[in-house]
XYZ file of C-alpha atoms in Angstrom:
679
model
C -22.316 24.740 -56.462
C -25.368 23.914 -53.933
C -29.312 25.613 -55.495
C -31.303 27.894 -52.951
C -33.825 24.954 -53.177
C -31.374 22.348 -51.400
C -30.608 24.629 -48.424
C -34.198 24.841 -47.575
C -35.996 27.642 -44.832
C -35.349 24.833 -42.502
C -31.774 23.589 -42.846
C -28.341 24.015 -41.127
C -24.782 22.718 -40.792
C -24.091 20.053 -38.304
C -20.564 19.208 -37.493
C -20.013 15.469 -36.674
C -16.293 14.001 -35.036
C -15.632 11.100 -36.172
C -13.857 8.664 -33.136
C -12.059 6.562 -35.672
C -7.989 5.153 -36.500
C -7.680 6.094 -40.166
C -4.882 8.722 -40.425
C -5.229 9.307 -43.480
C -9.780 9.908 -43.665
C -10.741 13.427 -42.134
C -12.021 13.263 -39.173
C -14.711 16.309 -39.030
C -17.821 16.006 -40.941
C -20.320 19.673 -41.945
C -23.868 16.960 -42.940
C -26.480 19.325 -44.208
C -30.157 17.979 -42.059
C -32.984 19.509 -41.124
C -34.623 19.796 -37.686
C -37.236 17.101 -38.602
C -34.623 14.352 -39.041
C -33.805 11.405 -37.326
C -31.135 10.218 -35.122
C -30.973 7.485 -37.779
C -30.605 9.197 -40.602
C -28.067 11.359 -39.484
C -25.876 8.648 -38.351
C -26.742 6.890 -41.945
C -25.851 10.572 -43.760
C -22.462 10.247 -41.389
C -21.499 6.521 -42.867
C -22.106 7.902 -46.530
C -19.608 10.577 -46.036
C -16.683 8.608 -44.014
C -16.620 5.579 -46.721
C -14.787 3.148 -44.668
C -15.864 -0.260 -45.229
C -16.230 -1.580 -41.431
C -18.336 -2.397 -39.686
C -20.210 0.437 -37.197
C -22.970 -0.686 -34.992
C -21.351 -0.146 -32.228
C -20.622 3.230 -32.992
C -23.989 6.109 -31.152
C -23.922 9.924 -31.203
C -22.649 11.141 -28.567
C -23.576 14.707 -27.076
C -20.379 16.899 -25.536
C -21.780 20.090 -24.854
C -25.015 18.334 -22.555
C -22.809 15.148 -21.727
C -25.246 12.699 -23.005
C -25.926 9.971 -25.210
C -28.344 9.995 -28.087
C -29.272 7.040 -28.313
C -33.102 6.993 -29.260
C -32.763 7.135 -33.120
C -35.962 7.252 -33.707
C -35.922 11.122 -32.416
C -35.734 13.707 -34.546
C -32.889 16.308 -34.187
C -35.930 18.565 -32.996
C -37.033 16.215 -30.220
C -33.614 15.832 -28.643
C -33.069 19.948 -28.744
C -30.024 19.092 -31.132
C -29.112 22.863 -33.091
C -26.386 24.365 -35.110
C -23.487 24.783 -32.614
C -24.063 21.263 -31.189
C -20.884 19.213 -31.254
C -21.199 16.244 -31.515
C -18.701 13.018 -31.457
C -19.641 9.266 -33.127
C -17.528 7.041 -31.057
C -17.663 3.525 -30.207
C -20.192 2.639 -26.958
C -18.041 -0.208 -25.364
C -14.696 1.098 -24.440
C -11.796 -0.031 -22.882
C -11.810 0.246 -18.820
C -8.596 -0.558 -15.817
C -11.338 -1.544 -13.274
C -8.966 -2.965 -9.047
C -11.090 -5.893 -7.756
C -11.675 -6.693 -4.101
C -8.500 -8.224 -4.472
C -6.829 -6.172 -5.689
C -6.552 -7.242 -8.790
C -6.988 -5.368 -12.619
C -8.891 -6.379 -14.847
C -9.062 -4.854 -17.933
C -11.698 -5.590 -20.519
C -14.688 -3.462 -22.761
C -17.575 -2.053 -20.790
C -20.450 -0.388 -22.268
C -19.900 3.560 -21.667
C -23.235 3.746 -22.939
C -25.689 1.987 -21.119
C -26.090 3.345 -16.773
C -24.072 1.811 -14.335
C -26.777 -0.835 -13.197
C -26.778 -2.535 -16.257
C -22.246 -2.229 -16.830
C -22.178 -3.747 -13.452
C -24.746 -6.368 -14.755
C -22.521 -7.264 -17.338
C -19.501 -7.017 -15.892
C -20.516 -9.197 -13.419
C -21.591 -12.131 -15.928
C -17.493 -11.416 -17.773
C -16.011 -12.265 -13.832
C -19.074 -15.045 -13.231
C -20.241 -13.191 -10.067
C -23.616 -13.127 -9.356
C -25.945 -11.263 -7.583
C -24.813 -8.223 -9.204
C -27.013 -5.230 -7.943
C -24.714 -5.962 -4.322
C -22.168 -4.512 -6.591
C -20.980 -0.867 -7.793
C -18.312 1.264 -9.314
C -16.312 3.679 -7.457
C -13.893 6.069 -8.075
C -10.828 6.491 -5.817
C -10.669 8.733 -3.494
C -7.951 11.923 -3.450
C -6.593 11.374 -0.696
C -5.752 7.827 -1.785
C -4.903 8.838 -5.213
C -2.222 11.158 -3.570
C -0.802 8.469 -1.659
C -0.171 6.509 -4.663
C 1.375 9.042 -7.029
C 3.806 9.381 -3.366
C 4.206 5.770 -4.073
C 5.525 5.988 -7.514
C 7.333 8.601 -7.118
C 9.585 7.638 -4.366
C 10.047 4.097 -5.958
C 13.297 3.586 -7.984
C 12.327 1.083 -9.680
C 9.718 1.680 -12.504
C 6.097 0.086 -11.542
C 4.645 -1.889 -14.205
C 0.981 -3.034 -12.506
C -0.084 -6.837 -13.964
C -3.105 -6.958 -15.086
C -5.258 -9.572 -16.858
C -6.873 -8.489 -19.634
C -9.698 -9.910 -20.490
C -10.383 -7.624 -23.566
C -10.690 -10.882 -26.374
C -14.729 -10.638 -24.988
C -16.947 -7.489 -25.221
C -18.756 -7.318 -22.137
C -22.282 -6.869 -24.786
C -22.354 -10.325 -26.066
C -22.309 -11.879 -22.241
C -21.857 -15.264 -21.890
C -24.885 -17.559 -22.090
C -23.527 -20.035 -19.823
C -22.855 -18.206 -17.055
C -25.850 -16.198 -16.296
C -26.386 -13.504 -12.981
C -28.859 -15.889 -10.291
C -29.456 -19.690 -11.413
C -31.811 -22.422 -10.712
C -32.240 -25.236 -8.995
C -31.310 -27.357 -11.794
C -27.948 -25.421 -12.511
C -24.803 -27.706 -12.840
C -22.602 -26.292 -9.548
C -19.801 -24.539 -11.252
C -17.273 -24.926 -8.313
C -15.838 -27.688 -5.759
C -17.608 -26.138 -2.737
C -14.801 -27.525 -0.587
C -12.321 -26.066 -2.257
C -13.142 -23.052 -4.769
C -12.175 -24.848 -7.932
C -14.001 -25.275 -11.216
C -16.152 -28.847 -10.742
C -14.671 -31.065 -13.142
C -17.490 -30.727 -15.549
C -17.412 -26.539 -16.121
C -13.340 -26.475 -17.078
C -14.878 -27.134 -20.482
C -17.002 -24.463 -19.888
C -14.378 -22.229 -18.688
C -12.032 -22.571 -21.602
C -14.327 -21.272 -24.000
C -14.871 -18.166 -22.402
C -12.720 -15.335 -20.929
C -12.297 -16.756 -17.463
C -10.370 -19.535 -18.732
C -8.898 -22.163 -15.669
C -6.193 -19.467 -14.576
C -8.256 -16.352 -14.931
C -10.808 -18.063 -12.735
C -7.866 -19.682 -10.022
C -6.883 -15.686 -10.108
C -10.542 -14.747 -9.395
C -11.395 -17.058 -7.028
C -8.632 -17.667 -4.921
C -6.646 -15.384 -1.808
C -3.152 -14.787 -3.546
C -0.098 -14.355 -0.790
C -0.723 -11.273 1.300
C 1.432 -7.916 1.206
C 4.292 -6.405 3.051
C 3.566 -4.344 6.105
C 6.135 -2.265 3.958
C 3.726 -2.575 1.137
C 0.786 -1.442 3.487
C 2.571 1.454 4.944
C 2.190 2.665 1.619
C -1.311 2.378 1.100
C -3.669 5.277 2.260
C -5.213 4.025 5.912
C -8.691 6.791 6.910
C -7.752 7.957 10.418
C -11.076 9.336 11.526
C -14.767 9.197 10.224
C -14.334 12.088 8.033
C -11.502 10.513 6.560
C -14.048 7.279 6.551
C -16.405 9.417 5.178
C -13.803 10.500 1.527
C -14.094 6.562 0.908
C -17.712 6.417 0.686
C -17.640 9.605 -1.349
C -17.248 8.560 -4.777
C -19.851 5.955 -5.927
C -20.814 6.435 -9.385
C -24.250 7.289 -10.072
C -26.152 4.232 -11.267
C -29.127 5.667 -13.692
C -26.841 7.504 -15.523
C -23.843 5.943 -17.576
C -20.438 6.359 -17.185
C -19.203 8.845 -20.066
C -22.493 11.051 -18.730
C -19.998 10.855 -15.203
C -16.966 12.241 -16.635
C -15.409 8.619 -17.719
C -12.871 8.015 -20.153
C -11.511 5.188 -22.045
C -9.309 3.291 -20.033
C -9.721 5.219 -16.494
C -9.526 3.341 -13.458
C -12.038 2.550 -11.722
C -13.105 0.234 -8.523
C -15.507 -2.839 -8.619
C -16.463 -3.258 -4.981
C -19.315 -4.703 -3.035
C -21.492 -1.599 -1.873
C -24.797 -2.533 -0.303
C -23.502 -5.415 2.499
C -26.804 -7.133 2.380
C -25.227 -10.976 0.901
C -27.721 -12.671 -0.648
C -28.067 -16.664 -1.702
C -24.284 -17.145 -1.264
C -23.653 -20.624 -2.081
C -20.014 -22.460 -2.311
C -21.087 -24.693 -5.476
C -21.338 -21.333 -7.845
C -20.349 -18.289 -6.201
C -16.417 -18.888 -5.577
C -15.078 -15.720 -7.583
C -17.799 -13.705 -5.147
C -17.220 -15.278 -2.018
C -13.613 -14.768 -2.390
C -13.787 -10.989 -3.322
C -16.486 -10.429 -0.133
C -13.697 -12.253 1.444
C -10.666 -9.175 -0.141
C -13.081 -7.067 0.407
C -13.488 -7.914 4.010
C -9.683 -8.472 4.548
C -8.616 -5.150 3.144
C -10.668 -3.283 4.961
C -9.351 -4.701 8.637
C -5.907 -4.859 7.551
C -6.437 -0.905 6.518
C -8.208 -0.077 9.848
C -11.230 1.054 7.686
C -13.215 -0.660 10.497
C -12.941 -1.165 13.863
C -11.949 -4.368 15.689
C -10.483 -5.006 19.107
C -7.293 -7.131 19.354
C -8.526 -10.356 19.962
C -10.845 -10.312 17.012
C -7.966 -8.800 15.044
C -6.115 -12.621 15.992
C -8.916 -13.925 15.116
C -9.183 -12.539 11.232
C -5.154 -14.021 11.193
C -5.861 -16.793 12.163
C -8.222 -17.613 9.200
C -6.571 -15.963 7.224
C -3.501 -17.917 8.045
C -5.605 -21.403 8.255
C -6.528 -20.326 4.352
C -2.726 -20.359 3.660
C -2.223 -23.455 4.940
C -5.538 -25.360 3.408
C -4.314 -23.967 0.271
C -0.931 -25.248 0.221
C -1.991 -28.854 1.128
C -4.302 -27.987 -1.446
C -2.119 -27.656 -3.885
C 0.597 -30.817 -3.028
C -2.187 -33.341 -3.424
C -4.573 -34.606 -6.053
C -7.769 -34.616 -5.030
C -10.913 -36.170 -7.242
C -13.869 -34.090 -7.296
C -15.559 -36.736 -9.108
C -16.969 -38.675 -5.923
C -20.752 -38.891 -5.332
C -20.389 -39.750 -1.702
C -17.456 -36.937 -1.510
C -20.218 -34.388 -2.721
C -23.067 -35.217 -0.852
C -20.248 -35.671 2.917
C -19.441 -31.632 1.024
C -23.355 -30.528 1.145
C -24.086 -32.241 4.459
C -20.870 -29.509 5.794
C -22.469 -27.078 4.082
C -25.418 -27.236 5.976
C -23.873 -27.388 8.920
C -21.971 -24.369 7.871
C -24.759 -22.068 6.527
C -24.119 -18.350 6.807
C -26.846 -16.310 7.489
C -26.928 -12.877 6.474
C -28.745 -10.512 6.602
C -30.428 -9.691 3.503
C -31.259 -13.816 3.229
C -34.882 -14.531 4.208
C -34.558 -17.728 5.712
C -36.836 -20.123 3.994
C -39.041 -22.288 4.369
C -39.606 -20.855 7.959
C -42.753 -23.195 9.031
C -42.560 -21.966 12.660
C -45.374 -20.024 13.510
C -45.233 -19.509 17.585
C -48.109 -18.279 19.087
C -46.467 -18.379 22.453
C -43.584 -15.880 22.492
C -40.747 -17.700 24.104
C -39.072 -15.677 27.162
C -35.734 -15.202 28.641
C -35.537 -15.396 32.502
C -32.105 -14.837 34.198
C -30.172 -12.784 37.168
C -27.962 -10.365 35.118
C -25.626 -7.344 36.009
C -27.154 -3.963 35.175
C -24.020 -1.357 34.425
C -24.783 2.200 33.860
C -21.754 4.942 33.419
C -22.639 7.962 35.692
C -20.633 11.331 34.316
C -20.091 12.692 37.701
C -19.492 9.018 39.255
C -17.843 5.852 38.644
C -19.531 2.903 36.675
C -22.611 1.258 39.146
C -23.078 -2.492 38.967
C -25.497 -4.470 40.621
C -27.209 -7.787 40.911
C -30.978 -7.794 38.813
C -33.436 -10.413 37.865
C -33.918 -9.311 34.201
C -36.932 -11.398 32.359
C -36.559 -10.148 28.590
C -40.323 -10.729 26.672
C -40.915 -9.503 22.743
C -38.650 -6.737 22.306
C -38.490 -5.432 26.028
C -35.915 -6.212 28.636
C -37.481 -5.600 32.278
C -35.764 -6.113 35.840
C -37.063 -6.896 38.979
C -34.865 -6.785 42.581
C -35.240 -10.338 42.160
C -36.471 -13.579 41.302
C -39.295 -13.059 44.051
C -40.801 -9.729 43.061
C -40.339 -10.281 39.336
C -44.208 -11.083 39.852
C -45.449 -7.134 40.123
C -43.883 -4.306 38.836
C -40.192 -3.771 37.641
C -37.760 -1.516 39.093
C -37.483 -0.349 34.843
C -38.127 -1.829 30.663
C -36.827 -0.919 28.737
C -37.770 -0.826 25.158
C -34.746 -2.167 22.771
C -37.154 -1.891 19.806
C -34.545 0.466 17.360
C -31.111 0.583 19.571
C -27.561 -0.266 18.843
C -26.322 -3.511 20.269
C -23.284 -3.737 20.550
C -20.834 -6.916 22.147
C -18.326 -5.986 24.896
C -16.430 -8.836 24.621
C -12.998 -10.368 26.227
C -13.146 -13.819 26.374
C -9.904 -14.952 27.694
C -10.827 -12.484 30.403
C -14.016 -13.878 30.917
C -15.806 -11.372 30.421
C -19.078 -11.290 28.140
C -20.872 -7.757 28.204
C -24.201 -6.430 25.597
C -23.981 -2.879 25.360
C -27.138 -1.035 24.782
C -27.856 2.436 23.003
C -31.230 2.718 23.327
C -33.104 6.090 21.525
C -34.500 8.324 23.719
C -36.113 12.237 23.296
C -32.295 13.756 23.459
C -30.009 10.914 22.494
C -28.895 7.444 23.209
C -29.547 5.701 26.950
C -26.591 3.662 27.344
C -27.027 0.493 29.500
C -24.480 -2.408 30.533
C -26.155 -6.024 30.819
C -23.241 -8.518 32.061
C -23.708 -11.950 31.924
C -21.658 -14.842 33.305
C -20.941 -17.774 30.629
C -20.682 -17.736 27.105
C -24.454 -19.841 26.841
C -26.468 -16.754 28.394
C -24.312 -14.000 26.640
C -25.612 -15.832 23.135
C -28.801 -16.738 24.445
C -29.019 -12.495 25.580
C -26.976 -11.629 22.629
C -29.023 -13.276 20.115
C -32.109 -11.928 21.601
C -31.216 -8.171 22.247
C -29.862 -8.326 18.087
C -33.393 -9.579 17.104
C -35.606 -7.304 19.419
C -33.314 -4.069 17.989
C -34.970 -5.480 14.567
C -38.505 -5.651 16.111
C -38.052 -9.471 16.282
C -38.846 -11.434 19.026
C -37.048 -14.824 19.957
C -40.296 -16.945 18.038
C -38.817 -15.384 15.048
C -37.007 -17.751 12.891
C -33.714 -16.731 12.936
C -33.033 -16.995 16.792
C -31.747 -19.888 16.918
C -29.051 -19.522 13.981
C -27.713 -16.305 15.573
C -27.312 -18.306 18.988
C -25.285 -20.443 16.977
C -23.574 -18.214 15.338
C -22.626 -16.291 18.336
C -21.182 -19.209 20.193
C -19.233 -20.752 16.644
C -17.508 -16.751 17.035
C -16.912 -16.932 20.270
C -15.340 -21.084 20.076
C -12.882 -19.544 17.447
C -12.182 -16.682 20.584
C -11.554 -19.535 23.331
C -8.013 -20.608 22.779
C -5.398 -21.480 24.844
C -1.668 -21.532 25.185
C 0.073 -25.239 23.411
C 3.512 -25.939 24.151
C 4.051 -27.331 21.075
C 2.668 -24.033 19.149
C 5.115 -22.035 21.205
C 8.214 -23.909 20.777
C 7.593 -23.937 16.847
C 5.960 -20.842 15.165
C 7.959 -21.472 11.755
C 4.797 -24.509 11.524
C 3.187 -22.671 9.402
C 5.439 -20.840 7.175
C 4.741 -17.823 6.858
C 4.777 -14.322 7.738
C 2.745 -13.168 10.632
C 2.700 -9.350 9.741
C 1.173 -10.105 6.572
C -2.233 -11.117 8.845
C -2.564 -8.052 11.214
C -2.906 -4.602 10.738
C 0.355 -2.151 11.560
C -0.519 -1.013 13.953
C -0.657 -5.195 15.578
C 3.500 -5.070 14.635
C 4.413 -2.063 15.979
C 3.015 -3.551 18.866
C 4.382 -7.070 18.995
C 7.344 -8.585 17.967
C 6.903 -10.814 14.689
C 7.685 -13.859 16.797
C 5.172 -12.468 19.442
C 2.800 -12.249 16.951
C 3.672 -15.558 15.478
C 3.083 -17.094 18.506
C -0.361 -15.715 19.391
C -1.435 -16.249 15.676
C -1.348 -20.218 16.489
C -2.884 -19.815 19.395
C -5.556 -18.114 17.435
C -5.315 -20.862 14.883
C -5.851 -24.759 16.687
C -9.769 -23.614 16.849
C -9.904 -23.367 12.942
C -6.659 -25.408 11.788
C -9.547 -28.201 10.775
C -11.530 -25.660 8.300
C -11.110 -26.153 4.297
C -10.458 -23.717 2.304
C -13.947 -22.255 1.568
C -15.154 -22.607 4.788
C -11.952 -20.749 6.787
C -13.440 -17.469 3.820
C -16.586 -17.969 4.752
C -15.752 -18.246 8.394
C -14.231 -15.126 8.153
C -16.882 -13.100 6.734
C -19.167 -14.456 9.397
C -16.629 -13.070 11.908
C -16.770 -9.243 9.833
C -20.017 -9.151 10.255
C -20.374 -9.451 13.402
C -17.884 -6.547 13.930
C -20.091 -3.943 15.363
C -19.025 -0.885 12.956
C -19.841 -3.938 10.222
C -21.537 -2.424 6.872
C -21.708 1.188 7.936
C -20.530 3.841 4.678
C -19.984 7.156 6.322
C -21.156 10.720 5.441
C -20.380 13.970 6.795
C -23.395 15.950 6.992
C -25.402 18.728 8.168
C -29.401 18.603 10.154
C -31.388 21.574 9.494
C -31.611 23.154 13.108
C -28.404 22.548 13.686
C -25.154 24.750 13.572
C -22.451 21.944 13.677
C -21.648 19.112 10.764
C -21.782 15.194 12.124
C -21.650 12.264 10.656
C -24.270 10.142 9.161
C -23.851 6.274 9.309
C -25.390 4.633 6.126
C -26.117 0.480 7.164
C -28.437 -2.245 5.585
C -31.610 -1.184 8.201
C -30.886 1.834 10.039
C -29.212 5.493 9.650
C -27.640 6.475 12.775
C -26.128 9.632 13.530
C -22.941 10.182 15.098
C -20.372 12.644 16.485
C -17.885 13.300 14.406
C -15.351 14.026 16.729
C -16.042 10.983 19.009
C -17.783 8.675 16.464
C -20.439 8.255 19.502
C -24.184 7.170 17.691
C -26.206 10.128 18.651
C -29.312 8.606 17.317
C -30.759 6.160 15.307
C -33.571 5.146 13.052
C -34.394 2.693 10.962
C -35.337 1.570 7.853
C -38.318 -0.119 8.864
C -39.923 3.145 10.830
C -39.644 4.992 7.776
C -42.304 5.945 6.135
C -41.237 8.195 2.992
C -37.873 10.295 1.903
C -37.247 12.275 -1.046
C -34.435 14.668 -1.745
C -34.950 18.761 -2.332
C -32.721 18.782 -5.849
C -32.289 22.799 -5.924
C -30.922 22.926 -2.304
C -29.986 18.924 -1.838
C -31.281 18.461 0.415
C -32.834 14.708 2.239
C -35.624 14.778 4.074
C -37.088 11.514 5.617
C -40.374 11.065 7.516
C -40.396 8.059 10.274
C -43.209 6.711 12.628
C -44.718 8.377 15.391
C -44.169 12.000 13.516
C -40.815 11.573 13.599
C -38.795 13.714 10.839
C -35.349 14.422 9.798
C -33.542 17.147 6.942
C -29.637 17.410 6.426
C -27.943 17.746 3.856
C -24.522 16.134 2.605
C -21.165 17.631 2.923
C -18.795 14.435 1.649
C -20.823 13.652 -1.349
C -23.352 14.091 -3.697
C -26.644 13.715 -1.921
C -28.013 11.655 -4.550
C -25.488 8.784 -3.306
C -27.217 8.496 0.249
C -30.639 8.680 -1.236
C -29.246 5.671 -3.669
C -28.473 4.165 -0.443
C -31.419 4.240 0.839
C -33.244 3.460 -1.827
C -30.559 0.043 -2.976
C -30.784 -1.167 0.582
C -35.261 -0.792 0.352
C -34.508 -2.505 -3.690
C -32.753 -5.723 -2.258
C -34.841 -6.180 1.279
C -37.696 -7.448 -1.610
C -35.158 -9.940 -2.898
C -36.252 -13.648 -2.365
C -35.402 -17.382 -3.244
C -38.835 -17.929 -4.246
C -39.323 -15.715 -7.195
C -38.042 -15.775 -10.225
C -34.930 -15.646 -10.871
C -34.633 -11.939 -12.546
C -34.321 -8.575 -11.008
C -36.956 -5.900 -11.902
C -34.042 -3.303 -12.848
C -37.277 -0.758 -13.074
C -37.911 -0.992 -9.016
C -34.267 -0.106 -9.138
C -34.158 3.099 -11.062
C -37.469 4.107 -9.475
C -36.131 3.526 -5.613
C -33.054 4.673 -6.477
C -32.905 7.203 -9.173
C -34.788 10.619 -8.072
C -36.224 13.356 -10.380
C -33.274 15.767 -10.391
């Protein structure tokens, strides 16, 4: 019997369900509590009643109705709002999760279901030895992709067993002391920068972690490509609307997995969400480089990003070269401990440097007061709606961020025929090296949309100089910027890869690489060409990349991927305020693009550098953004939650603040301020 004094005026019964695996012990417990009892006290009472001797330190209370964790153990039940009708679960915070990596391998590991996703991803990346975890996030697979997978499993006669790499022996919460998320200048190189294999001095380190040398190989090396039949069974977006579905499933970085309906042993995709790959270094980033390479490779094979036939053959050749280098590496015993070899590699890497948009050039000593200019004969092409294109030669002068053109060189001292301000414009390459076509397509913002202009160059060198100037001008930079010459070099190296000639040896020996050419290109080209034709064309392109090492082939592949006009764009279907029709919004690392949903043509571009502020009206789920010169836009997102776009914008702005000069720690609070929102 319970005395009346024990009931008290404020006590009540609280039902708590315990998540344990002891069949003989009950799972539901009634606790008599008062509103001023703190959460820690509730847990203590509960453990005393359960009477099972085990470690309960990873357990916490989950409030089912409110979909939230009660982690602040010093808060009282009244402060949390918990009353007698609450259903609480006493369950583990770390649970098993299956993650499909960019290389399509699945790993199974313990992840914190109570930490916010940003922190959970950081812990996952420590286990996988991937630096710069802020560039990645977790993605739910799209419904269409899941339907295609179920159909494939249903049609296959044999039972499908997925090959899963089990890393569950070490919980993510403990982290890896030997694997920091970033690195210091005194840190020992973890990988050989030519082959990507673990350096000999770190083999012992790998054996002490879930990433044994074998597991590291699975994550740091690309494996044989899938067959065209397997490729055909995978989901491939056909339209912009289909591509928008791929970007709809990003999890909210400011909430935990449990709060977003993720259950134990669910499968999620771990992907690079932000396309600003900062501070790539082959000595430390073998896994990271390989996973970026794989994400790029699958995006091209599944046609999630468009590329020309010429570009597709370059991607195929680089994959083939990686395949060849890997075979030769496995057949030769190599000693990576020689100091002189390391020095040669460092010298090679200084030439190899992949300059990415997210990486600000360090040690910038150039302070040029006299801004350089370009002046040359180019041809101007203007599309006409009711007639053929007009192509005329003019004398062009490029200065600051503007292009002016004159009738001829002699009239350049006077007023130009027209002056085009390229700040904020879209710059698209229009190149076919085989046909000696070197064009630059400029989409220049005007009041009622985009003004389309083409510039035609005569040679590769002229094209590289003018293209680099246009790219920088679109970002508001001039040719005095330290990134101009690296940009010219990058464009020239990409053109060099495209510039190949037929070799009689290549034609006569199409099996010299021992490859299945259909594995290296998208289905469109396997349908267009026979296997021998494809092999011959890939071997033509392969001649220019045949001397590359394993890591260099992957870095060149990533660089070529970045050169594609649509690189880094994530698509969302939106309706702009005041508009009756749907549009597609492309979100990139430095701009937003409004696009026609039917044709994909850009309508307007807005640069982040011109953005003054953005906010979300959470009641009507509308994103509003203000730019310079009194330009403001507002839209609602139809293909995903508006929080995803809000987080993308804030995330890219957060990543732009990174610097190698900073103390190597991430300001997580700043990330959440920029991306969290106030719902």
